[in-house]
Short mmCIF file of C-alpha atoms in Angstrom, two decimals:
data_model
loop_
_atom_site.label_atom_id
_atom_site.label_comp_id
_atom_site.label_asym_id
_atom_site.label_seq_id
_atom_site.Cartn_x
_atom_site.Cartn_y
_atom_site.Cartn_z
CA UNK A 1 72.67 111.66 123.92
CA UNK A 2 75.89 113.21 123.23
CA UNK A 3 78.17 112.45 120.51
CA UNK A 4 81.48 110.84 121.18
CA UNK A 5 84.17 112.88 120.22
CA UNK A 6 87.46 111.34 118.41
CA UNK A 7 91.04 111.99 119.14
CA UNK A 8 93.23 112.96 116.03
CA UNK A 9 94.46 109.60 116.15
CA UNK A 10 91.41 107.63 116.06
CA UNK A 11 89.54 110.37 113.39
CA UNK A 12 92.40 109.49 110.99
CA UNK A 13 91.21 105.14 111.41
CA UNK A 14 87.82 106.39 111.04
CA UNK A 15 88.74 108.51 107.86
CA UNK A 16 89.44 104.80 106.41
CA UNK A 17 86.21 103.05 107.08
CA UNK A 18 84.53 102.65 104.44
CA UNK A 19 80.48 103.25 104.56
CA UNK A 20 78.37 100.92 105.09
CA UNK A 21 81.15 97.92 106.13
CA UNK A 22 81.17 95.57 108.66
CA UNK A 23 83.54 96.41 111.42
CA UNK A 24 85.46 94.42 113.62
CA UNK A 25 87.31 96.76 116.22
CA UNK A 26 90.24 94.57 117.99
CA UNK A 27 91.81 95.25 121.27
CA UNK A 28 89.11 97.81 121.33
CA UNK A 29 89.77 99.71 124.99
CA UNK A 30 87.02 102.29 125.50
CA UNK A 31 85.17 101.01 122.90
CA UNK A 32 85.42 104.55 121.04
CA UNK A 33 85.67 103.63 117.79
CA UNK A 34 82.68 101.67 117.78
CA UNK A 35 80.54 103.76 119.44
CA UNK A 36 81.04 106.77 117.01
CA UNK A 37 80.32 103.89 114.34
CA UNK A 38 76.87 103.18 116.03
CA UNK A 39 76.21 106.78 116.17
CA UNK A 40 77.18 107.69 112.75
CA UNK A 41 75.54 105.21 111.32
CA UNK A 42 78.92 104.62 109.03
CA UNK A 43 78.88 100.88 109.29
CA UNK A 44 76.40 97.81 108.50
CA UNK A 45 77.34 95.99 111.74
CA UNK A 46 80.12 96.93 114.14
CA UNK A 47 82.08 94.24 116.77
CA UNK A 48 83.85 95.15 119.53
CA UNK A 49 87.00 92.79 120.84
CA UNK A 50 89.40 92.73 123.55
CA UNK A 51 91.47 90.14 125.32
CA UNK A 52 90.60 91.25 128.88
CA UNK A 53 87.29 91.93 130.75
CA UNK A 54 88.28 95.27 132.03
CA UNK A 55 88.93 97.65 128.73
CA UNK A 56 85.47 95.44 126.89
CA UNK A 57 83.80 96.63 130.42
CA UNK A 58 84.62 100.29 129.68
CA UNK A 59 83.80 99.88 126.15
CA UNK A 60 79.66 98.86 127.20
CA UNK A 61 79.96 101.55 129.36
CA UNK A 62 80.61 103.88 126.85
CA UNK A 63 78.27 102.36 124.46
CA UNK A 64 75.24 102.19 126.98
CA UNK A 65 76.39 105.72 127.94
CA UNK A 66 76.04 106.83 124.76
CA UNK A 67 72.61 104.85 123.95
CA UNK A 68 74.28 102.44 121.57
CA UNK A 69 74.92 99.19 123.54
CA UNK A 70 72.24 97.27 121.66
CA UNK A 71 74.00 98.15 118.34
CA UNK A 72 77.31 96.85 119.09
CA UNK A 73 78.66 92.90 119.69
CA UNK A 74 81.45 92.48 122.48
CA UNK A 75 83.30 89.43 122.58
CA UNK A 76 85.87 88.48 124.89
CA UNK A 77 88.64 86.51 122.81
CA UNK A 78 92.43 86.99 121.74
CA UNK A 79 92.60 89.25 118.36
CA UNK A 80 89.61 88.17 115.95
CA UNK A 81 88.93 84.20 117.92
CA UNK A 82 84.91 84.65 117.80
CA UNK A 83 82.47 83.34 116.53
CA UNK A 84 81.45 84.82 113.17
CA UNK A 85 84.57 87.06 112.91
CA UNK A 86 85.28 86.41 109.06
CA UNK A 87 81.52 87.59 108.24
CA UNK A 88 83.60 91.36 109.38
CA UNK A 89 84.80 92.63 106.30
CA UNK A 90 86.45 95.88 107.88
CA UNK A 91 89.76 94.62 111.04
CA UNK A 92 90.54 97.64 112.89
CA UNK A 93 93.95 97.01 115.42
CA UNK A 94 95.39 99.87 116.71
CA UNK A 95 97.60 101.21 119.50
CA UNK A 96 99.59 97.36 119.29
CA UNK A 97 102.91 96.44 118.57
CA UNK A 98 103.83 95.70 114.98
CA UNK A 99 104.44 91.97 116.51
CA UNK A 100 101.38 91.51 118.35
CA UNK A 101 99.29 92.98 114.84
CA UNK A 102 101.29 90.37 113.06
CA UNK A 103 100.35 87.31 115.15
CA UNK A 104 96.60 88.22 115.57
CA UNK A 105 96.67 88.34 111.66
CA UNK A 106 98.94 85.25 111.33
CA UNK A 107 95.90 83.55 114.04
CA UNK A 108 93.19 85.26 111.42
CA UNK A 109 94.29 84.07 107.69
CA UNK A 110 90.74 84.37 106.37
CA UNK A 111 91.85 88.46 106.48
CA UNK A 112 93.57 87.65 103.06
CA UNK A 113 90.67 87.47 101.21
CA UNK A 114 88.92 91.19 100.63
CA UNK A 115 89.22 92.04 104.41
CA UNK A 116 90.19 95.80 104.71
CA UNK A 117 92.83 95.76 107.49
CA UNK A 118 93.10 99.29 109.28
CA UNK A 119 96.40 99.83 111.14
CA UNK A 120 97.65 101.59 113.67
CA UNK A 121 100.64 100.29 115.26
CA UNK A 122 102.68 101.72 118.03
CA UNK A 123 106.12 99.89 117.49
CA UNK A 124 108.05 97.61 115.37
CA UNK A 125 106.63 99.34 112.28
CA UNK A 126 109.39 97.52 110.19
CA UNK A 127 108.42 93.93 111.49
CA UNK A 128 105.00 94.33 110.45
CA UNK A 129 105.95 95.73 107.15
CA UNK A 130 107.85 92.76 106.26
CA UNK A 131 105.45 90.08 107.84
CA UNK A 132 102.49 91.59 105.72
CA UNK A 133 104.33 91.57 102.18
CA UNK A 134 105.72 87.94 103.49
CA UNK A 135 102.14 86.89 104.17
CA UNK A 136 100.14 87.84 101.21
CA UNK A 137 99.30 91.52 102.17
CA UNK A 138 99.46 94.78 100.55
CA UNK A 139 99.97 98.10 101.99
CA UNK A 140 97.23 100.07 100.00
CA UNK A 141 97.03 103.40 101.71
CA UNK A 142 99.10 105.36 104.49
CA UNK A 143 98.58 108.47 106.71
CA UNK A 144 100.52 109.95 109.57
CA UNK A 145 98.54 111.82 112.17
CA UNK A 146 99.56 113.95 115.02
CA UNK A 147 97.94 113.53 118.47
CA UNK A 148 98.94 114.79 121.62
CA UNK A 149 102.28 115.92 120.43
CA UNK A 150 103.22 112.41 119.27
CA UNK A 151 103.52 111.61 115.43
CA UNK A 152 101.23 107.78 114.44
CA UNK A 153 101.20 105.62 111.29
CA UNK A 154 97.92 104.66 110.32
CA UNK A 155 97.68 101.97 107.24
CA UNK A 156 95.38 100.63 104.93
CA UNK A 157 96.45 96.89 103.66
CA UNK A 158 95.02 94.01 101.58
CA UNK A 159 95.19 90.88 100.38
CA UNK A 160 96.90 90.96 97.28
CA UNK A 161 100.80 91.00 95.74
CA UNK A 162 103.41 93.17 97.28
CA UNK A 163 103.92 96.77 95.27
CA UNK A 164 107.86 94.89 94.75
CA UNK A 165 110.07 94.48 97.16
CA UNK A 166 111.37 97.04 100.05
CA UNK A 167 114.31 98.36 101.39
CA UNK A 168 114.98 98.36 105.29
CA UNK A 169 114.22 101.99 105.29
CA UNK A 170 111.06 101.62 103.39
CA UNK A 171 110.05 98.79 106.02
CA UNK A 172 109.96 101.95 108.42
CA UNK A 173 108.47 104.65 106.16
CA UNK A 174 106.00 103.34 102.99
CA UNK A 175 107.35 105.53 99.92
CA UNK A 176 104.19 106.77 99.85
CA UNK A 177 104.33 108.61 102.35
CA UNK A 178 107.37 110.71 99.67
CA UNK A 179 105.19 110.40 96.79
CA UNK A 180 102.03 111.95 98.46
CA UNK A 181 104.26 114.49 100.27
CA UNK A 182 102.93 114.22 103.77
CA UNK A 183 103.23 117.40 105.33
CA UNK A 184 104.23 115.58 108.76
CA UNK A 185 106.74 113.10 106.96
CA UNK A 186 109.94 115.59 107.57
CA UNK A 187 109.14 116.18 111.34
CA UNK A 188 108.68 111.94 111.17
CA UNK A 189 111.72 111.54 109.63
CA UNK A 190 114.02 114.02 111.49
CA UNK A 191 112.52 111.35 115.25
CA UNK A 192 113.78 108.25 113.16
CA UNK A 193 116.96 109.70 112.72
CA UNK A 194 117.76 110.94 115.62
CA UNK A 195 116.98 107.34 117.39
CA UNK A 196 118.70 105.61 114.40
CA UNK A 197 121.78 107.79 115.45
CA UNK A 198 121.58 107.24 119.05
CA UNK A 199 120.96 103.14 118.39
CA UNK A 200 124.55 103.23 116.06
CA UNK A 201 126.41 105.14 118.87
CA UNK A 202 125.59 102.53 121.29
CA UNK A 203 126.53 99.98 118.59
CA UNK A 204 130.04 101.25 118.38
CA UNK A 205 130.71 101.63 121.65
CA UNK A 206 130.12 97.35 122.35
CA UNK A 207 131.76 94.92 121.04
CA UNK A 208 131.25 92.03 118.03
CA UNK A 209 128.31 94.01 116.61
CA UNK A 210 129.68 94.47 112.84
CA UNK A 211 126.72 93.13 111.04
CA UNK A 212 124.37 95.51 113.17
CA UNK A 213 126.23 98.76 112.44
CA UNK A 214 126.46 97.74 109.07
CA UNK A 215 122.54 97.35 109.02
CA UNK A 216 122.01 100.42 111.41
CA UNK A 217 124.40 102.48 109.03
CA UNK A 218 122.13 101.75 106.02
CA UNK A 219 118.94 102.73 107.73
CA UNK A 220 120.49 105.53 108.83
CA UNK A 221 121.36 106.55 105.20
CA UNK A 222 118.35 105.77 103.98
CA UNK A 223 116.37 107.89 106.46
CA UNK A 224 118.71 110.65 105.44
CA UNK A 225 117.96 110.27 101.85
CA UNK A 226 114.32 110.26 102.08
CA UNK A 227 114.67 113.67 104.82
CA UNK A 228 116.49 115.42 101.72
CA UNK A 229 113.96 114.09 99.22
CA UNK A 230 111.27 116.08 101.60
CA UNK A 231 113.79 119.25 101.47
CA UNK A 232 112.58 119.30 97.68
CA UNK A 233 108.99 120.06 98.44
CA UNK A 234 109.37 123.60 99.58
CA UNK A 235 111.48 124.71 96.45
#
């Protein structure tokens, strides 16, 4: 039986599961994650989600593939709507939008009570941000990791009181990632930017848009603050 290799992307999730949890792995595609849980040993019980029949299909596969069907349980549901699901005291979601993470939470509110939530979303970073501190949630830990050329957020959140509250730049990149000087957070910072600058050109150019290039403008400034915070690091 071979062992199941991890991307850069999902070794950074894994990095965050703690030993011996209970895992519930949502929207779980080829089933990776769990598998490498079964064969590691890492957690106490390990459930594998998705909404449609094809990705949980590939996901046995690679769990029978890899000898460890029998240690796994696939269900078949929207976000964490099984049976059972609050006895999982570890949520993995990744490779969602920030919205669609929010709403499978917002469907799951048992999460708020010592549920480790592991994050990984692909878009709308800044929604999620706020709907977590809005909902009872606290961002605990943060990492970015690079994989196949393309820079992720992975997250680490509670329940528990907001750390205070957040700017609209902070909604898009944690402070934590300045205070922990993340070697990737410049080259992070410097794609923000750049799409923050291209958003406010096409802002100016239309018409009746004065509270958005107000907002986009502050972002903007933001982003540029924390990029020559980072300059600091090397000196």
């Amino acid at each position: 039986m071979e062992s199941i290799r991890l991307s850069p992307r999902m070794e950074a999730i894994a990095a965050f599961i703690p030993e011996g949890s209970r895992v519930a792995d949502v929207g779980t595609d080829h089933g990776y994650i769990p598998v490498w849980l079964a064969q590691t040993g890492r957690a106490a019980a390990i459930a594998a989600t998705d909404i449609n029949a094809g990705p949980l299909a590939r996901a046995r596969q690679s769990a029978r593939e890899s000898g460890v069907e029998a240690q796994i349980r696939f269900a078949q549901c929207s976000g964490l709507d099984f049976p059972g699901s609050s006895d999982y005291d570890t949520v993995v979601i990744a490779g969602m939008g920030g919205e669609l993470i929010a709403s499978i939470l917002e469907a799951a509110p048992w999460t708020r009570q010592g549920t480790l939530l592991i994050l990984q979303p692909n878009s709308k970073i800044d929604v999620l941000s706020r709907w977590l501190d809005a909902h009872g949630y606290r961002i605990e830990n943060v990492r970015l990791v690079k994989d196949s050329g393309k820079l992720y957020q992975v997250l680490t959140a509670a329940g528990g009181a907001a750390s205070g509250p957040v700017t609209a730049g902070e909604t898009l990149v944690n402070r934590m990632y300045l205070e922990r000087q993340d070697p990737l957070l410049p080259e992070y910072l410097d794609g923000l930017i750049a799409r923050q600058r291209h958003a406010l050109d096409g802002l100016l150019k239309g018409q009746n848009e004065t509270e958005r290039i107000r907002e986009t403008e502050k972002i903007l400034s933001e982003l540029l603050e924390m990029r020559k915070e980072t300059e600091t690091w090397q000196r």
